[in-house]
PDB file of C-alpha atoms in Angstrom:
ATOM      1  CA  MET A 312      67.103  99.981  92.844  1.00 69.00           C
ATOM      2  CA  SER A 313      65.585 100.423  96.459  1.00 94.00           C
ATOM      3  CA  VAL A 314      67.348 102.185  99.202  1.00 96.00           C
ATOM      4  CA  GLU A 315      67.963  98.791 100.979  1.00 96.00           C
ATOM      5  CA  GLN A 316      69.676  97.412  97.644  1.00 97.00           C
ATOM      6  CA  GLU A 317      72.011 100.398  97.599  1.00 98.00           C
ATOM      7  CA  LYS A 318      72.926  99.976 101.293  1.00 98.00           C
ATOM      8  CA  GLU A 319      73.568  96.300 100.634  1.00 98.00           C
ATOM      9  CA  LEU A 320      75.765  97.007  97.566  1.00 98.00           C
ATOM     10  CA  ALA A 321      77.756  99.685  99.430  1.00 98.00           C
ATOM     11  CA  GLY A 322      78.119  97.412 102.423  1.00 98.00           C
ATOM     12  CA  ARG A 323      79.233  94.323 100.640  1.00 98.00           C
ATOM     13  CA  ALA A 324      81.734  96.389  98.562  1.00 98.00           C
ATOM     14  CA  ALA A 325      83.381  97.708 101.783  1.00 98.00           C
ATOM     15  CA  ALA A 326      83.779  94.088 103.062  1.00 98.00           C
ATOM     16  CA  GLU A 327      85.773  93.422 100.058  1.00 98.00           C
ATOM     17  CA  LEU A 328      88.485  95.887 101.223  1.00 98.00           C
ATOM     18  CA  VAL A 329      89.295  93.811 104.214  1.00 98.00           C
ATOM     19  CA  ASN A 330      92.654  91.896 104.083  1.00 98.00           C
ATOM     20  CA  ASP A 331      93.629  88.975 105.552  1.00 98.00           C
ATOM     21  CA  GLY A 332      94.862  89.653 109.329  1.00 98.00           C
ATOM     22  CA  ASP A 333      93.283  93.073 109.375  1.00 98.00           C
ATOM     23  CA  VAL A 334      91.956  94.460 112.528  1.00 98.00           C
ATOM     24  CA  VAL A 335      88.478  95.945 111.564  1.00 98.00           C
ATOM     25  CA  GLY A 336      86.125  98.379 113.175  1.00 98.00           C
ATOM     26  CA  LEU A 337      82.693  97.298 112.639  1.00 98.00           C
ATOM     27  CA  GLY A 338      80.067 100.030 112.346  1.00 98.00           C
ATOM     28  CA  THR A 339      76.726 100.330 113.553  1.00 98.00           C
ATOM     29  CA  GLY A 340      73.395 100.826 111.472  1.00 96.00           C
ATOM     30  CA  SER A 341      71.338  99.366 108.579  1.00 96.00           C
ATOM     31  CA  THR A 342      74.080  99.718 106.037  1.00 97.00           C
ATOM     32  CA  ALA A 343      76.890  98.357 108.409  1.00 98.00           C
ATOM     33  CA  TYR A 344      74.665  95.599 108.835  1.00 98.00           C
ATOM     34  CA  PHE A 345      75.403  94.229 105.210  1.00 98.00           C
ATOM     35  CA  THR A 346      79.116  94.579 105.840  1.00 98.00           C
ATOM     36  CA  VAL A 347      78.891  92.498 108.890  1.00 98.00           C
ATOM     37  CA  LEU A 348      77.096  89.868 107.089  1.00 98.00           C
ATOM     38  CA  ALA A 349      79.514  89.751 104.130  1.00 98.00           C
ATOM     39  CA  LEU A 350      82.544  89.701 106.620  1.00 98.00           C
ATOM     40  CA  GLY A 351      80.992  86.635 108.171  1.00 98.00           C
ATOM     41  CA  GLU A 352      80.645  84.971 104.861  1.00 98.00           C
ATOM     42  CA  ARG A 353      84.288  85.662 104.099  1.00 98.00           C
ATOM     43  CA  VAL A 354      85.467  84.542 107.554  1.00 98.00           C
ATOM     44  CA  LYS A 355      83.612  81.138 106.846  1.00 98.00           C
ATOM     45  CA  THR A 356      85.729  80.860 103.631  1.00 98.00           C
ATOM     46  CA  GLY A 357      88.957  81.376 105.341  1.00 98.00           C
ATOM     47  CA  LEU A 358      89.332  85.316 106.069  1.00 98.00           C
ATOM     48  CA  LYS A 359      91.478  85.861 109.235  1.00 98.00           C
ATOM     49  CA  MET A 360      90.312  89.048 110.912  1.00 98.00           C
ATOM     50  CA  VAL A 361      89.394  90.506 114.333  1.00 98.00           C
ATOM     51  CA  GLY A 362      86.316  92.741 114.643  1.00 98.00           C
ATOM     52  CA  ILE A 363      86.092  95.616 117.044  1.00 98.00           C
ATOM     53  CA  PRO A 364      82.419  96.594 117.315  1.00 98.00           C
ATOM     54  CA  THR A 365      81.070 100.045 117.690  1.00 98.00           C
ATOM     55  CA  SER A 366      77.871  98.922 119.817  1.00 98.00           C
ATOM     56  CA  ASN A 367      76.413  95.933 121.789  1.00 98.00           C
ATOM     57  CA  ALA A 368      74.017  95.159 118.820  1.00 98.00           C
ATOM     58  CA  THR A 369      76.931  95.025 116.230  1.00 98.00           C
ATOM     59  CA  ALA A 370      78.801  92.772 118.591  1.00 98.00           C
ATOM     60  CA  ASP A 371      75.627  90.431 118.815  1.00 98.00           C
ATOM     61  CA  LEU A 372      75.408  90.334 115.125  1.00 98.00           C
ATOM     62  CA  ALA A 373      79.160  89.789 114.445  1.00 98.00           C
ATOM     63  CA  ARG A 374      79.230  86.687 116.870  1.00 98.00           C
ATOM     64  CA  ALA A 375      76.029  85.356 115.342  1.00 98.00           C
ATOM     65  CA  VAL A 376      77.851  85.236 111.960  1.00 98.00           C
ATOM     66  CA  GLY A 377      81.081  83.925 113.175  1.00 98.00           C
ATOM     67  CA  ILE A 378      83.452  87.028 113.292  1.00 98.00           C
ATOM     68  CA  PRO A 379      86.073  86.865 116.090  1.00 98.00           C
ATOM     69  CA  LEU A 380      85.946  89.847 118.288  1.00 98.00           C
ATOM     70  CA  GLY A 381      88.574  91.963 120.186  1.00 98.00           C
ATOM     71  CA  THR A 382      88.739  94.966 122.375  1.00 97.00           C
ATOM     72  CA  LEU A 383      90.569  98.313 121.856  1.00 97.00           C
ATOM     73  CA  ASP A 384      92.648  97.395 124.798  1.00 97.00           C
ATOM     74  CA  GLN A 385      93.973  94.333 122.800  1.00 98.00           C
ATOM     75  CA  HIS A 386      93.987  96.188 119.439  1.00 97.00           C
ATOM     76  CA  PRO A 387      94.524  99.988 119.797  1.00 96.00           C
ATOM     77  CA  ALA A 388      95.434 100.418 116.236  1.00 95.00           C
ATOM     78  CA  ILE A 389      92.767  99.415 113.821  1.00 98.00           C
ATOM     79  CA  ASP A 390      93.436  98.775 110.136  1.00 98.00           C
ATOM     80  CA  ILE A 391      90.194  99.708 108.672  1.00 98.00           C
ATOM     81  CA  ASP A 392      86.926 101.049 109.937  1.00 98.00           C
ATOM     82  CA  ILE A 393      83.766 100.609 107.915  1.00 98.00           C
ATOM     83  CA  ASP A 394      80.730 102.486 109.174  1.00 98.00           C
ATOM     84  CA  GLY A 395      77.594 104.315 107.825  1.00 98.00           C
ATOM     85  CA  ALA A 396      76.489 107.841 108.184  1.00 98.00           C
ATOM     86  CA  ASP A 397      73.211 109.720 108.382  1.00 98.00           C
ATOM     87  CA  GLU A 398      74.387 112.580 106.053  1.00 98.00           C
ATOM     88  CA  ILE A 399      77.700 113.132 104.091  1.00 98.00           C
ATOM     89  CA  ASP A 400      78.691 116.495 102.521  1.00 98.00           C
ATOM     90  CA  PRO A 401      80.971 117.071  99.495  1.00 97.00           C
ATOM     91  CA  GLN A 402      83.948 117.533 101.817  1.00 97.00           C
ATOM     92  CA  LEU A 403      83.055 114.005 103.411  1.00 98.00           C
ATOM     93  CA  SER A 404      82.108 115.568 106.723  1.00 98.00           C
ATOM     94  CA  LEU A 405      79.471 113.488 108.353  1.00 98.00           C
ATOM     95  CA  ILE A 406      76.509 113.611 110.623  1.00 98.00           C
ATOM     96  CA  LYS A 407      76.391 110.095 112.551  1.00 98.00           C
ATOM     97  CA  GLY A 408      74.618 108.877 115.526  1.00 98.00           C
ATOM     98  CA  GLY A 409      71.121 108.152 114.343  1.00 97.00           C
ATOM     99  CA  GLY A 410      71.875 104.486 115.721  1.00 97.00           C
ATOM    100  CA  GLY A 411      72.855 106.026 119.023  1.00 98.00           C
ATOM    101  CA  ALA A 412      76.470 104.638 118.824  1.00 98.00           C
ATOM    102  CA  LEU A 413      78.327 107.957 118.025  1.00 98.00           C
ATOM    103  CA  LEU A 414      80.622 107.889 120.983  1.00 98.00           C
ATOM    104  CA  ARG A 415      82.068 104.521 120.323  1.00 98.00           C
ATOM    105  CA  GLU A 416      82.011 105.099 116.585  1.00 98.00           C
ATOM    106  CA  LYS A 417      84.179 108.270 116.765  1.00 98.00           C
ATOM    107  CA  VAL A 418      86.587 106.586 119.215  1.00 98.00           C
ATOM    108  CA  ILE A 419      86.971 103.683 116.652  1.00 98.00           C
ATOM    109  CA  ALA A 420      87.230 105.904 113.694  1.00 98.00           C
ATOM    110  CA  ALA A 421      89.712 107.930 115.293  1.00 98.00           C
ATOM    111  CA  ALA A 422      91.984 104.745 116.147  1.00 98.00           C
ATOM    112  CA  SER A 423      91.706 103.532 112.444  1.00 98.00           C
ATOM    113  CA  LYS A 424      94.236 103.987 109.671  1.00 98.00           C
ATOM    114  CA  LYS A 425      91.393 104.492 107.383  1.00 98.00           C
ATOM    115  CA  LEU A 426      87.561 105.044 107.803  1.00 98.00           C
ATOM    116  CA  VAL A 427      85.498 103.945 104.842  1.00 98.00           C
ATOM    117  CA  VAL A 428      82.067 105.283 104.936  1.00 98.00           C
ATOM    118  CA  ILE A 429      79.092 103.298 103.217  1.00 98.00           C
ATOM    119  CA  ALA A 430      75.867 104.809 102.182  1.00 98.00           C
ATOM    120  CA  ASP A 431      72.889 104.842  99.828  1.00 98.00           C
ATOM    121  CA  SER A 432      72.590 107.610  97.571  1.00 97.00           C
ATOM    122  CA  ALA A 433      70.080 109.566  99.547  1.00 97.00           C
ATOM    123  CA  LYS A 434      72.854 110.167 102.260  1.00 98.00           C
ATOM    124  CA  MET A 435      74.842 112.432 100.001  1.00 98.00           C
ATOM    125  CA  VAL A 436      73.822 116.041 100.682  1.00 98.00           C
ATOM    126  CA  PRO A 437      75.165 119.481  99.520  1.00 98.00           C
ATOM    127  CA  ALA A 438      75.254 120.637 103.235  1.00 98.00           C
ATOM    128  CA  LEU A 439      74.868 118.954 106.537  1.00 98.00           C
ATOM    129  CA  GLY A 440      72.079 119.790 108.807  1.00 98.00           C
ATOM    130  CA  LYS A 441      68.654 118.326 107.389  1.00 96.00           C
ATOM    131  CA  PHE A 442      69.251 115.333 109.636  1.00 98.00           C
ATOM    132  CA  PRO A 443      69.176 116.371 113.399  1.00 98.00           C
ATOM    133  CA  LEU A 444      72.521 116.276 114.978  1.00 98.00           C
ATOM    134  CA  PRO A 445      72.708 113.718 117.754  1.00 98.00           C
ATOM    135  CA  ILE A 446      74.539 114.811 120.826  1.00 98.00           C
ATOM    136  CA  GLU A 447      75.231 112.352 123.659  1.00 98.00           C
ATOM    137  CA  ILE A 448      75.004 114.024 127.037  1.00 98.00           C
ATOM    138  CA  VAL A 449      75.620 113.463 130.794  1.00 98.00           C
ATOM    139  CA  ALA A 450      71.833 113.406 132.178  1.00 98.00           C
ATOM    140  CA  PHE A 451      72.977 115.777 135.082  1.00 98.00           C
ATOM    141  CA  ALA A 452      73.605 118.508 132.570  1.00 98.00           C
ATOM    142  CA  ARG A 453      70.624 118.166 130.224  1.00 98.00           C
ATOM    143  CA  THR A 454      68.899 121.320 130.970  1.00 98.00           C
ATOM    144  CA  VAL A 455      72.296 123.464 130.720  1.00 98.00           C
ATOM    145  CA  VAL A 456      73.266 121.675 127.604  1.00 98.00           C
ATOM    146  CA  GLU A 457      69.823 122.238 126.048  1.00 98.00           C
ATOM    147  CA  LYS A 458      69.807 125.828 126.643  1.00 98.00           C
ATOM    148  CA  LYS A 459      73.419 126.114 125.175  1.00 98.00           C
ATOM    149  CA  VAL A 460      72.654 124.366 122.138  1.00 98.00           C
ATOM    150  CA  ALA A 461      69.482 126.343 121.580  1.00 98.00           C
ATOM    151  CA  ALA A 462      71.457 129.499 121.834  1.00 98.00           C
ATOM    152  CA  LEU A 463      73.444 128.096 118.879  1.00 98.00           C
ATOM    153  CA  GLY A 464      70.139 128.209 116.813  1.00 97.00           C
ATOM    154  CA  ALA A 465      69.107 124.559 117.229  1.00 98.00           C
ATOM    155  CA  MET A 466      66.076 122.928 118.475  1.00 98.00           C
ATOM    156  CA  PRO A 467      67.166 120.171 120.800  1.00 98.00           C
ATOM    157  CA  LYS A 468      64.648 117.195 121.513  1.00 98.00           C
ATOM    158  CA  LEU A 469      65.452 114.306 123.936  1.00 98.00           C
ATOM    159  CA  ARG A 470      65.537 110.937 122.165  1.00 98.00           C
ATOM    160  CA  THR A 471      62.937 108.498 123.682  1.00 98.00           C
ATOM    161  CA  ARG A 472      62.424 104.904 123.319  1.00 96.00           C
ATOM    162  CA  SER A 473      59.205 103.399 121.607  1.00 94.00           C
ATOM    163  CA  ASP A 474      57.651 103.034 125.020  1.00 96.00           C
ATOM    164  CA  GLY A 475      58.256 106.855 125.719  1.00 94.00           C
ATOM    165  CA  GLY A 476      60.979 106.445 127.966  1.00 93.00           C
ATOM    166  CA  PRO A 477      64.302 108.225 127.611  1.00 91.00           C
ATOM    167  CA  TYR A 478      66.660 106.432 125.088  1.00 97.00           C
ATOM    168  CA  LEU A 479      70.048 105.548 126.640  1.00 98.00           C
ATOM    169  CA  THR A 480      73.359 104.620 124.630  1.00 98.00           C
ATOM    170  CA  ASP A 481      75.439 101.651 125.311  1.00 98.00           C
ATOM    171  CA  ASN A 482      77.242 104.125 127.704  1.00 98.00           C
ATOM    172  CA  GLY A 483      74.187 104.832 129.614  1.00 98.00           C
ATOM    173  CA  ASN A 484      73.830 108.334 128.466  1.00 98.00           C
ATOM    174  CA  PRO A 485      70.803 110.176 126.920  1.00 98.00           C
ATOM    175  CA  ILE A 486      70.948 111.747 123.569  1.00 98.00           C
ATOM    176  CA  LEU A 487      69.653 114.948 122.278  1.00 98.00           C
ATOM    177  CA  ASP A 488      68.703 115.236 118.791  1.00 98.00           C
ATOM    178  CA  CYS A 489      69.219 118.746 117.658  1.00 98.00           C
ATOM    179  CA  SER A 490      67.724 120.310 114.671  1.00 98.00           C
ATOM    180  CA  PHE A 491      70.101 123.030 113.381  1.00 98.00           C
ATOM    181  CA  GLY A 492      69.059 123.247 109.745  1.00 97.00           C
ATOM    182  CA  LYS A 493      71.739 124.027 107.225  1.00 98.00           C
ATOM    183  CA  ILE A 494      75.282 123.965 109.027  1.00 98.00           C
ATOM    184  CA  ASP A 495      77.243 126.503 107.348  1.00 96.00           C
ATOM    185  CA  ASP A 496      80.605 125.619 108.978  1.00 98.00           C
ATOM    186  CA  PRO A 497      80.587 122.022 110.361  1.00 98.00           C
ATOM    187  CA  PRO A 498      84.173 122.206 111.799  1.00 98.00           C
ATOM    188  CA  ALA A 499      83.541 125.498 113.755  1.00 98.00           C
ATOM    189  CA  LEU A 500      80.206 124.087 115.113  1.00 98.00           C
ATOM    190  CA  ALA A 501      81.889 120.754 115.940  1.00 98.00           C
ATOM    191  CA  ARG A 502      84.633 122.856 117.981  1.00 98.00           C
ATOM    192  CA  ILE A 503      82.018 124.921 119.814  1.00 98.00           C
ATOM    193  CA  LEU A 504      80.089 121.767 120.776  1.00 98.00           C
ATOM    194  CA  SER A 505      83.135 119.965 122.038  1.00 98.00           C
ATOM    195  CA  ASP A 506      83.866 122.818 124.445  1.00 98.00           C
ATOM    196  CA  ILE A 507      80.418 122.568 126.199  1.00 98.00           C
ATOM    197  CA  PRO A 508      80.654 120.816 129.597  1.00 98.00           C
ATOM    198  CA  GLY A 509      78.100 118.019 129.729  1.00 98.00           C
ATOM    199  CA  ILE A 510      78.412 117.086 126.284  1.00 98.00           C
ATOM    200  CA  VAL A 511      80.087 113.468 126.017  1.00 98.00           C
ATOM    201  CA  GLU A 512      80.175 113.555 122.275  1.00 98.00           C
ATOM    202  CA  HIS A 513      78.470 115.025 119.195  1.00 98.00           C
ATOM    203  CA  GLY A 514      77.786 113.475 115.855  1.00 98.00           C
ATOM    204  CA  LEU A 515      79.935 115.882 113.540  1.00 98.00           C
ATOM    205  CA  PHE A 516      82.602 113.640 112.329  1.00 98.00           C
ATOM    206  CA  ILE A 517      85.225 116.057 110.632  1.00 98.00           C
ATOM    207  CA  GLY A 518      88.290 114.930 108.791  1.00 97.00           C
ATOM    208  CA  LEU A 519      87.854 111.288 109.729  1.00 98.00           C
ATOM    209  CA  ALA A 520      86.550 109.751 106.355  1.00 98.00           C
ATOM    210  CA  SER A 521      89.201 108.546 104.160  1.00 97.00           C
ATOM    211  CA  ALA A 522      86.658 107.530 101.567  1.00 98.00           C
ATOM    212  CA  VAL A 523      82.886 107.016 100.831  1.00 98.00           C
ATOM    213  CA  LEU A 524      81.360 104.006  99.082  1.00 98.00           C
ATOM    214  CA  VAL A 525      77.874 105.120  97.820  1.00 98.00           C
ATOM    215  CA  GLY A 526      75.284 102.813  96.230  1.00 97.00           C
ATOM    216  CA  ARG A 527      73.753 104.482  93.177  1.00 95.00           C
ATOM    217  CA  GLY A 528      71.280 102.280  91.379  1.00 92.00           C
ATOM    218  CA  ALA A 529      72.808  99.089  90.328  1.00 93.00           C
ATOM    219  CA  SER A 530      76.621 100.172  90.948  1.00 96.00           C
ATOM    220  CA  VAL A 531      78.923 101.396  93.721  1.00 97.00           C
ATOM    221  CA  GLU A 532      80.639 105.020  93.481  1.00 97.00           C
ATOM    222  CA  GLU A 533      83.922 105.660  95.374  1.00 97.00           C
ATOM    223  CA  ILE A 534      84.404 109.236  96.673  1.00 97.00           C
ATOM    224  CA  ARG A 535      87.826 110.156  98.197  1.00 94.00           C
ATOM    225  CA  ARG A 536      88.692 113.022 100.337  1.00 82.00           C
TER     226      ARG A 536
END
């Protein structure tokens, strides 16, 4: 099975967890894409649900497949959030933000009764840190934040677009992709980063995932916290 096939298996399996009447957090990224497609198919056959998208791109896709959308103002309590991850460790701590939606993803995850993470098997790692940690920042504070992050042992790099210009999130902020190497204590690092002025949000998701659905070959494995 290819990586794309594993992603599709996990994404479609998660879509089956949505019940009639649910308010559903709709994740961003290549695996969540398959969940949104599958939910669109279920809506066409009668599923009643409201989607709360984590990005403008996901909102556009959801509208295209016929999923009714709402806002957090309308639905501050979410029944289930389905989203991908860039890395997942054995404690179900995550690195997220490769797709640039980490702030909205974390807000929606925290507002949800359960977060189901979907992934291909390559995303499961013994320790977080091989994937650079995305950190969304205020542009005004870039140099100060870079120095503080570098002092923690990381190599921060400003994310850029394909044309070389600075990448900006849906919130209008830049992202630093920070290479830490192996992160020995993700909860401790998360607390330190959260205390640095100028950091809007970081991509360490600690204690938020209820379960992970992993595509492995031709099957889906469920891992619970």
